[in-house]
């Protein structure tokens, strides 16, 4: 194709292309005019913004089912940024399907089978095999996927954006045949009903000056409300730190609830979304934020649709400026649960954690001071003011204060989100809120804080569950994702599952995490465990990783070595090796 040819429907990416008259072909990838026209029609008249790159990629994939090289080239041209930036971003996130030149697009239907721990315990491996046996691979693509935030209904499969809870092959095939690819919207408290029961009264009082931001901050301090995404940092202190920084400031809500075993935020968004929205708007008011950004994980399509509809009603009612709340959709990267990685993603970049200091309260979104809160944290604000700080702080057991939303899954009779006193023990949580162990199962151990929170044996079920109470045992509560194990569960298989998750979700930025997780998985898959070598690798990962993923990834290994009987581990290793040999997979 000659440099000045237009008959083949291409356009130069850069004005300077073709200056070397001795070259026949242009440098770089050419833009197809038909593809560019399709893209412009999709994007409409909205102004093009660099921070919207992830949203534009979603827009293309939602409409075409994949991202072709032509799509990426057209997007780079339209945004006037290098193709490398678009490609780097698209390939970072798991939910974008890149189709290179010469490759066939994926089948029209994609089924994702959750392979995280709770689903593995419930038979995810067998489920995937059964679906594969009952579908045509040329028409249906079946892939493994990390936690979908529905651990209480394991095993779970996702057909398009429709979730099949307590899935079996027949249910999944039926959904495919019925072309049930869109999320099912649950019943929830909509705007009118929320207002009828006093909703947004507190926000209006704040806006009218009936309360100062210090008044609300004092309630949060007296209630000892902490960040409920996992870190547990006092919320009132975050407000203070951001307020003391110069304007403009931003609010960013972290809704990328990706820790395996966690699903509390989804429950609150899908049942009472306006309590969350009101709390977010009060937080934005308190720090005088220029705008509020809500970063929601892509695995929650029903919550996304609910928020789209209800935020529009809030803006129409004049409770928030039009366009003042920006709802952004994540794209399948666990690392974006880390606050600085989330901010990178909000800016339209790969979600890699930043080095700190400076902290996001000083230099956050668009390099401005940013208040970052979790969904459940702001969900509590109206309730705390209505009922009083003393009501909240008076809850709790064993010296702890407040309530915690425990996401409980695994081998219990009644899994689900359990609102229970902070400081409750595992034994009490199971007996009082979960109906005890599932029939035929004997309590063996538990994860008190999701995949990275460590593993404790049944004999240590009397430890209070709260921030700080588990640290001396090498564990932490995090987002209170509790997974219960029984005598049916092989500890070797459990830790391999958890470390494979971290290996897959490492962003790759730092060597200790990128290489360490990979090497740990290989060591775990050996017939005998070299505990000394694993301990050395664990120390290197903890000391040198940039963020919490690499620092905490080895917690399951170290706690299993520390608290589980060596003979039991050896038995589990032997049993696992035997099952692998029977399956014919000896690698």
Coordinates of C-alpha atoms in Angstrom, one line a residue, residues 66-480:
X66 CA -13.7 -8.7 21.7
X67 CA -11.0 -6.1 21.0
X68 CA -9.4 -6.4 17.6
X69 CA -6.1 -4.9 16.5
X70 CA -8.2 -2.6 14.3
X71 CA -10.3 -1.5 17.3
X72 CA -7.2 -0.7 19.3
X73 CA -5.6 1.3 16.5
X74 CA -8.7 3.3 15.9
X75 CA -9.0 4.1 19.6
X76 CA -5.4 5.2 19.8
X77 CA -6.0 7.5 16.8
X78 CA -9.2 8.9 18.2
X79 CA -7.6 9.6 21.6
X80 CA -4.4 10.8 20.1
X81 CA -2.2 8.6 22.3
X82 CA 0.4 6.0 21.3
X83 CA -0.9 2.6 20.3
X84 CA 1.5 1.1 22.9
X85 CA -0.5 2.9 25.7
X86 CA -3.8 1.4 24.5
X87 CA -2.4 -2.1 24.1
X88 CA -0.6 -2.0 27.5
X89 CA -3.9 -1.1 29.2
X90 CA -6.0 -3.6 27.3
X91 CA -3.7 -6.5 28.0
X92 CA -3.3 -5.7 31.7
X93 CA -7.0 -6.5 32.5
X94 CA -8.3 -10.0 32.4
X95 CA -11.7 -9.2 31.1
X96 CA -10.6 -7.8 27.8
X97 CA -10.3 -10.3 25.0
X98 CA -7.5 -9.2 22.6
X99 CA -7.7 -10.7 19.1
X100 CA -4.5 -10.2 17.1
X101 CA -4.3 -10.0 13.3
X102 CA -4.8 -13.4 11.8
X103 CA -6.5 -14.8 14.9
X104 CA -10.1 -15.9 15.1
X105 CA -12.5 -14.0 17.4
X106 CA -13.6 -16.0 20.5
X107 CA -16.9 -17.8 20.3
X108 CA -20.0 -15.7 20.8
X109 CA -20.7 -17.1 24.3
X110 CA -18.2 -17.1 27.1
X111 CA -18.8 -19.1 30.3
X112 CA -16.6 -18.3 33.2
X113 CA -16.4 -20.8 36.0
X114 CA -15.1 -19.5 39.4
X115 CA -12.1 -21.5 40.5
X116 CA -11.4 -19.7 43.8
X117 CA -11.3 -21.6 47.1
X118 CA -15.0 -21.6 48.1
X119 CA -16.0 -22.7 44.6
X120 CA -13.2 -25.3 44.5
X121 CA -14.5 -26.8 47.7
X122 CA -18.0 -27.0 46.1
X123 CA -16.8 -28.8 43.0
X124 CA -15.8 -26.2 40.5
X125 CA -13.3 -28.5 38.7
X126 CA -16.0 -31.1 38.1
X127 CA -18.5 -28.4 37.1
X128 CA -16.2 -27.0 34.4
X129 CA -15.5 -30.5 33.0
X130 CA -19.3 -31.2 32.9
X131 CA -20.0 -28.0 31.0
X132 CA -17.2 -28.7 28.5
X133 CA -18.7 -32.1 27.9
X134 CA -22.2 -30.6 27.2
X135 CA -21.2 -27.7 24.9
X136 CA -19.7 -27.2 21.5
X137 CA -16.3 -25.5 21.9
X138 CA -16.7 -23.7 18.5
X139 CA -19.8 -21.9 19.9
X140 CA -19.1 -21.7 23.6
X141 CA -15.8 -20.8 25.3
X142 CA -15.3 -22.0 28.9
X143 CA -12.6 -20.4 31.0
X144 CA -11.6 -20.4 34.6
X145 CA -12.1 -17.1 36.5
X146 CA -11.1 -15.8 40.0
X147 CA -13.6 -15.1 42.8
X148 CA -16.9 -13.6 41.5
X149 CA -18.1 -12.4 45.0
X150 CA -20.8 -15.0 45.3
X151 CA -19.0 -17.5 47.5
X152 CA -22.1 -18.2 49.6
X153 CA -23.8 -19.8 46.5
X154 CA -20.8 -21.8 45.3
X155 CA -20.1 -23.2 42.8
X156 CA -20.7 -20.2 40.5
X157 CA -20.6 -19.8 36.7
X158 CA -21.1 -16.7 34.7
X159 CA -22.8 -16.9 31.2
X160 CA -22.0 -13.6 29.6
X161 CA -23.0 -11.3 32.4
X162 CA -25.6 -13.6 34.0
X163 CA -24.5 -15.5 37.1
X164 CA -25.6 -19.1 37.7
X165 CA -25.6 -19.7 41.5
X166 CA -25.2 -23.2 42.9
X167 CA -24.4 -24.1 39.4
X168 CA -24.5 -27.5 37.7
X169 CA -24.0 -28.2 34.0
X170 CA -27.7 -28.4 33.3
X171 CA -28.4 -24.9 34.7
X172 CA -25.5 -23.4 32.7
X173 CA -26.5 -25.1 29.4
X174 CA -30.1 -24.0 30.0
X175 CA -28.9 -20.4 30.4
X176 CA -26.9 -20.6 27.2
X177 CA -29.8 -22.0 25.2
X178 CA -32.2 -19.4 26.6
X179 CA -29.6 -16.7 25.7
X180 CA -29.7 -15.5 29.2
X181 CA -26.6 -13.3 29.1
X182 CA -27.6 -10.3 31.1
X183 CA -27.6 -9.8 34.8
X184 CA -30.6 -10.5 36.9
X185 CA -31.5 -7.4 38.9
X186 CA -32.6 -8.3 42.5
X187 CA -35.2 -6.5 44.5
X188 CA -33.7 -3.5 46.2
X189 CA -34.7 -0.3 48.0
X190 CA -35.1 2.2 45.2
X191 CA -35.0 6.0 45.5
X192 CA -38.6 6.8 46.4
X193 CA -38.8 4.1 49.0
X194 CA -35.5 5.2 50.5
X195 CA -36.6 8.8 50.7
X196 CA -39.9 7.8 52.3
X197 CA -38.1 6.2 55.2
X198 CA -36.0 9.3 55.8
X199 CA -33.3 8.8 53.3
X200 CA -31.2 11.9 52.3
X201 CA -32.4 13.9 55.2
X202 CA -28.9 13.8 56.7
X203 CA -27.3 14.9 53.4
X204 CA -29.8 17.8 53.1
X205 CA -29.0 18.9 56.7
X206 CA -25.3 18.8 55.9
X207 CA -25.7 20.8 52.7
X208 CA -27.9 23.3 54.6
X209 CA -25.3 23.9 57.3
X210 CA -27.2 22.2 60.1
X211 CA -24.2 20.0 60.6
X212 CA -20.5 21.0 60.2
X213 CA -18.1 18.4 58.8
X214 CA -16.5 18.3 62.3
X215 CA -19.9 17.3 63.7
X216 CA -20.1 14.2 61.5
X217 CA -16.4 13.5 61.9
X218 CA -16.9 13.4 65.7
X219 CA -19.6 10.8 65.3
X220 CA -17.3 8.6 63.2
X221 CA -14.5 9.0 65.7
X222 CA -16.7 8.2 68.7
X223 CA -18.1 5.2 67.0
X224 CA -14.5 4.1 66.1
X225 CA -15.5 3.5 62.5
X226 CA -12.6 2.0 60.5
X227 CA -12.0 1.4 56.9
X228 CA -13.8 -1.9 56.2
X229 CA -12.1 -2.8 52.9
X230 CA -9.4 -4.5 54.9
X231 CA -6.8 -2.0 56.2
X232 CA -8.9 -0.8 59.2
X233 CA -7.6 2.8 59.2
X234 CA -9.8 5.2 61.2
X235 CA -12.2 6.9 58.9
X236 CA -12.3 10.2 60.7
X237 CA -8.5 10.5 60.4
X238 CA -8.7 10.1 56.6
X239 CA -11.2 13.0 56.5
X240 CA -8.8 15.1 58.6
X241 CA -5.8 14.3 56.5
X242 CA -7.5 15.1 53.2
X243 CA -9.1 18.3 54.5
X244 CA -5.8 19.7 55.5
X245 CA -4.5 19.4 51.9
X246 CA -5.1 22.2 49.3
X247 CA -8.0 22.1 46.8
X248 CA -9.1 20.7 44.5
X249 CA -9.7 17.4 46.2
X250 CA -11.5 14.2 45.1
X251 CA -13.4 11.3 46.6
X252 CA -12.7 7.7 45.3
X253 CA -14.8 4.8 46.5
X254 CA -13.1 1.5 46.3
X255 CA -15.7 -1.1 45.2
X256 CA -13.3 -3.6 43.7
X257 CA -14.1 -6.2 46.3
X258 CA -11.8 -9.0 44.9
X259 CA -10.5 -10.8 47.9
X260 CA -11.6 -14.5 47.5
X261 CA -14.3 -15.1 50.0
X262 CA -15.6 -11.5 50.2
X263 CA -19.1 -10.5 49.0
X264 CA -20.5 -8.1 51.6
X265 CA -20.2 -5.0 49.5
X266 CA -22.2 -6.6 46.7
X267 CA -25.0 -7.5 49.2
X268 CA -25.3 -3.9 50.3
X269 CA -25.2 -2.4 46.8
X270 CA -27.9 -4.9 45.6
X271 CA -30.2 -4.3 48.5
X272 CA -29.9 -0.7 49.8
X273 CA -27.8 1.3 47.3
X274 CA -28.9 4.7 48.4
X275 CA -27.6 4.3 52.0
X276 CA -24.2 3.8 50.2
X277 CA -24.8 6.8 47.8
X278 CA -25.8 9.1 50.7
X279 CA -22.8 8.1 52.7
X280 CA -20.5 8.7 49.7
X281 CA -22.1 12.2 49.1
X282 CA -21.7 13.1 52.7
X283 CA -18.0 12.1 52.5
X284 CA -17.5 14.2 49.4
X285 CA -19.2 17.1 51.2
X286 CA -17.0 16.7 54.3
X287 CA -13.7 17.0 52.4
X288 CA -15.2 19.5 49.8
X289 CA -14.4 17.1 47.0
X290 CA -14.5 18.4 43.4
X291 CA -16.1 15.1 42.3
X292 CA -16.8 11.6 43.5
X293 CA -15.6 8.5 41.6
X294 CA -17.0 5.0 42.3
X295 CA -14.8 2.2 41.1
X296 CA -16.9 -1.0 40.9
X297 CA -15.7 -4.5 40.0
X298 CA -16.8 -5.9 36.7
X299 CA -18.0 -9.1 38.3
X300 CA -21.0 -7.1 39.8
X301 CA -23.0 -6.3 36.6
X302 CA -26.3 -6.1 38.6
X303 CA -24.9 -3.6 41.0
X304 CA -23.6 -1.6 38.1
X305 CA -27.0 -1.4 36.5
X306 CA -28.6 -0.5 39.9
X307 CA -26.1 2.3 40.5
X308 CA -26.5 3.7 37.0
X309 CA -30.3 4.0 37.4
X310 CA -30.3 5.3 41.0
X311 CA -27.5 7.8 40.7
X312 CA -29.4 9.4 37.8
X313 CA -32.4 9.8 40.2
X314 CA -30.2 11.4 42.9
X315 CA -28.8 13.9 40.4
X316 CA -32.3 14.6 39.0
X317 CA -33.4 15.4 42.5
X318 CA -30.7 18.0 42.9
X319 CA -28.9 16.1 45.6
X320 CA -25.7 15.9 43.5
X321 CA -24.5 18.0 40.6
X322 CA -25.1 16.5 37.2
X323 CA -22.0 14.5 36.3
X324 CA -20.6 15.0 39.8
X325 CA -20.6 11.2 40.5
X326 CA -18.5 9.2 38.1
X327 CA -19.3 5.5 38.0
X328 CA -16.3 3.6 36.6
X329 CA -16.1 -0.1 35.8
X330 CA -13.1 -2.2 36.7
X331 CA -12.0 -4.9 34.3
X332 CA -10.8 -7.9 36.3
X333 CA -7.7 -7.1 38.2
X334 CA -7.5 -8.0 41.9
X335 CA -4.6 -5.7 42.4
X336 CA -6.9 -2.7 41.8
X337 CA -8.3 -3.3 45.3
X338 CA -5.1 -1.6 46.5
X339 CA -5.9 2.1 46.7
X340 CA -3.1 3.5 44.6
X341 CA -3.6 0.8 41.9
X342 CA -7.3 1.7 41.8
X343 CA -6.4 5.4 41.2
X344 CA -4.1 4.4 38.4
X345 CA -7.0 2.5 36.8
X346 CA -9.3 5.4 37.3
X347 CA -6.9 7.5 35.3
X348 CA -7.1 5.0 32.4
X349 CA -3.9 3.2 33.0
X350 CA -2.8 -0.3 34.1
X351 CA -3.6 -0.7 37.8
X352 CA -0.1 -0.9 39.2
X353 CA 0.5 0.2 42.8
X354 CA 2.4 3.4 43.4
X355 CA 5.4 3.8 45.6
X356 CA 4.6 5.6 48.9
X357 CA 5.1 8.3 50.1
X358 CA 3.4 10.4 49.0
X359 CA 0.1 8.9 50.1
X360 CA -3.1 9.2 48.2
X361 CA -4.5 11.7 50.7
X362 CA -1.8 14.0 49.5
X363 CA -1.2 13.0 45.9
X364 CA -4.0 10.8 44.6
X365 CA -6.4 11.0 41.7
X366 CA -5.1 13.3 39.0
X367 CA -2.3 14.1 41.4
X368 CA -4.7 15.8 43.8
X369 CA -5.5 15.0 47.5
X370 CA -8.0 12.1 47.5
X371 CA -10.2 10.5 50.1
X372 CA -10.4 6.8 49.5
X373 CA -13.1 4.8 51.3
X374 CA -14.6 1.4 51.0
X375 CA -18.3 0.8 50.0
X376 CA -19.3 -0.6 53.4
X377 CA -17.4 2.1 55.3
X378 CA -19.6 5.0 53.8
X379 CA -22.6 2.7 54.0
X380 CA -22.5 3.1 57.8
X381 CA -22.4 6.9 58.0
X382 CA -26.2 7.6 58.0
X383 CA -26.9 4.8 60.4
X384 CA -24.2 6.0 62.8
X385 CA -25.6 9.5 62.9
X386 CA -29.2 8.3 63.1
X387 CA -28.6 5.8 65.9
X388 CA -25.6 7.5 67.6
X389 CA -22.0 6.6 68.0
X390 CA -22.7 5.0 71.4
X391 CA -25.1 2.5 69.8
X392 CA -22.4 1.3 67.4
X393 CA -19.5 1.3 69.8
X394 CA -21.6 -0.6 72.5
X395 CA -21.7 -3.6 70.1
X396 CA -18.9 -6.0 70.2
X397 CA -17.4 -8.8 72.3
X398 CA -14.1 -9.6 74.0
X399 CA -13.1 -6.0 74.3
X400 CA -13.9 -5.0 70.7
X401 CA -16.3 -2.3 69.6
X402 CA -18.8 -2.1 66.7
X403 CA -20.3 -4.5 64.2
X404 CA -18.6 -6.4 61.4
X405 CA -20.0 -7.8 58.2
X406 CA -18.6 -11.3 57.9
X407 CA -18.7 -12.9 54.5
X408 CA -18.9 -16.6 55.5
X409 CA -18.6 -19.5 53.0
X410 CA -17.3 -23.0 52.9
X411 CA -18.4 -25.9 55.0
X412 CA -21.1 -24.3 57.1
X413 CA -24.9 -25.0 56.9
X414 CA -25.9 -21.4 56.3
X415 CA -23.3 -19.3 54.5
X416 CA -23.8 -15.6 53.7
X417 CA -23.1 -12.1 55.0
X418 CA -23.5 -12.2 58.8
X419 CA -23.7 -8.8 60.7
X420 CA -22.2 -9.8 64.0
X421 CA -20.4 -8.2 66.9
X422 CA -16.7 -7.3 66.3
X423 CA -14.6 -9.6 68.4
X424 CA -16.8 -12.6 68.0
X425 CA -14.9 -15.9 67.9
X426 CA -15.0 -18.3 65.0
X427 CA -16.8 -20.9 67.1
X428 CA -19.4 -18.4 68.1
X429 CA -19.9 -17.1 64.5
X430 CA -20.5 -20.6 63.2
X431 CA -22.8 -21.7 66.0
X432 CA -24.9 -18.5 66.4
X433 CA -25.0 -17.3 62.8
X434 CA -24.3 -20.1 60.4
X435 CA -26.1 -23.1 61.9
X436 CA -22.9 -25.0 62.6
X437 CA -20.9 -27.2 60.2
X438 CA -22.5 -28.6 57.1
X439 CA -23.9 -32.1 57.6
X440 CA -21.2 -34.8 57.4
X441 CA -18.3 -32.4 57.9
X442 CA -16.0 -32.0 60.9
X443 CA -14.4 -28.6 61.5
X444 CA -10.8 -28.6 60.4
X445 CA -9.7 -25.0 60.0
X446 CA -10.7 -21.5 58.7
X447 CA -9.4 -18.5 56.8
X448 CA -10.3 -15.5 59.0
X449 CA -9.5 -12.8 56.4
X450 CA -9.7 -14.3 52.9
X451 CA -6.9 -15.6 50.7
X452 CA -4.2 -13.4 52.2
X453 CA -5.3 -13.5 55.9
X454 CA -3.7 -16.8 56.8
X455 CA -5.2 -20.2 57.9
X456 CA -5.9 -21.3 61.5
X457 CA -6.8 -24.8 62.7
X458 CA -10.1 -25.7 64.4
X459 CA -8.3 -25.7 67.8
X460 CA -7.8 -21.9 67.5
X461 CA -11.5 -21.0 66.9
X462 CA -11.7 -19.1 70.2
X463 CA -9.7 -16.1 69.0
X464 CA -11.7 -12.8 68.8
X465 CA -12.1 -11.7 65.2
X466 CA -11.3 -8.0 64.8
X467 CA -8.6 -5.7 63.6
X468 CA -5.4 -6.4 65.4
X469 CA -6.5 -9.4 67.3
X470 CA -5.0 -11.9 64.9
X471 CA -1.7 -10.2 64.1
X472 CA 0.3 -12.1 66.7
X473 CA -0.8 -15.3 65.1
X474 CA 0.5 -14.2 61.7
X475 CA -3.0 -13.6 60.4
X476 CA -5.4 -10.7 59.9
X477 CA -9.1 -10.1 59.5
X478 CA -8.9 -7.9 56.4
X479 CA -12.3 -7.6 54.9
X480 CA -13.7 -10.3 57.2

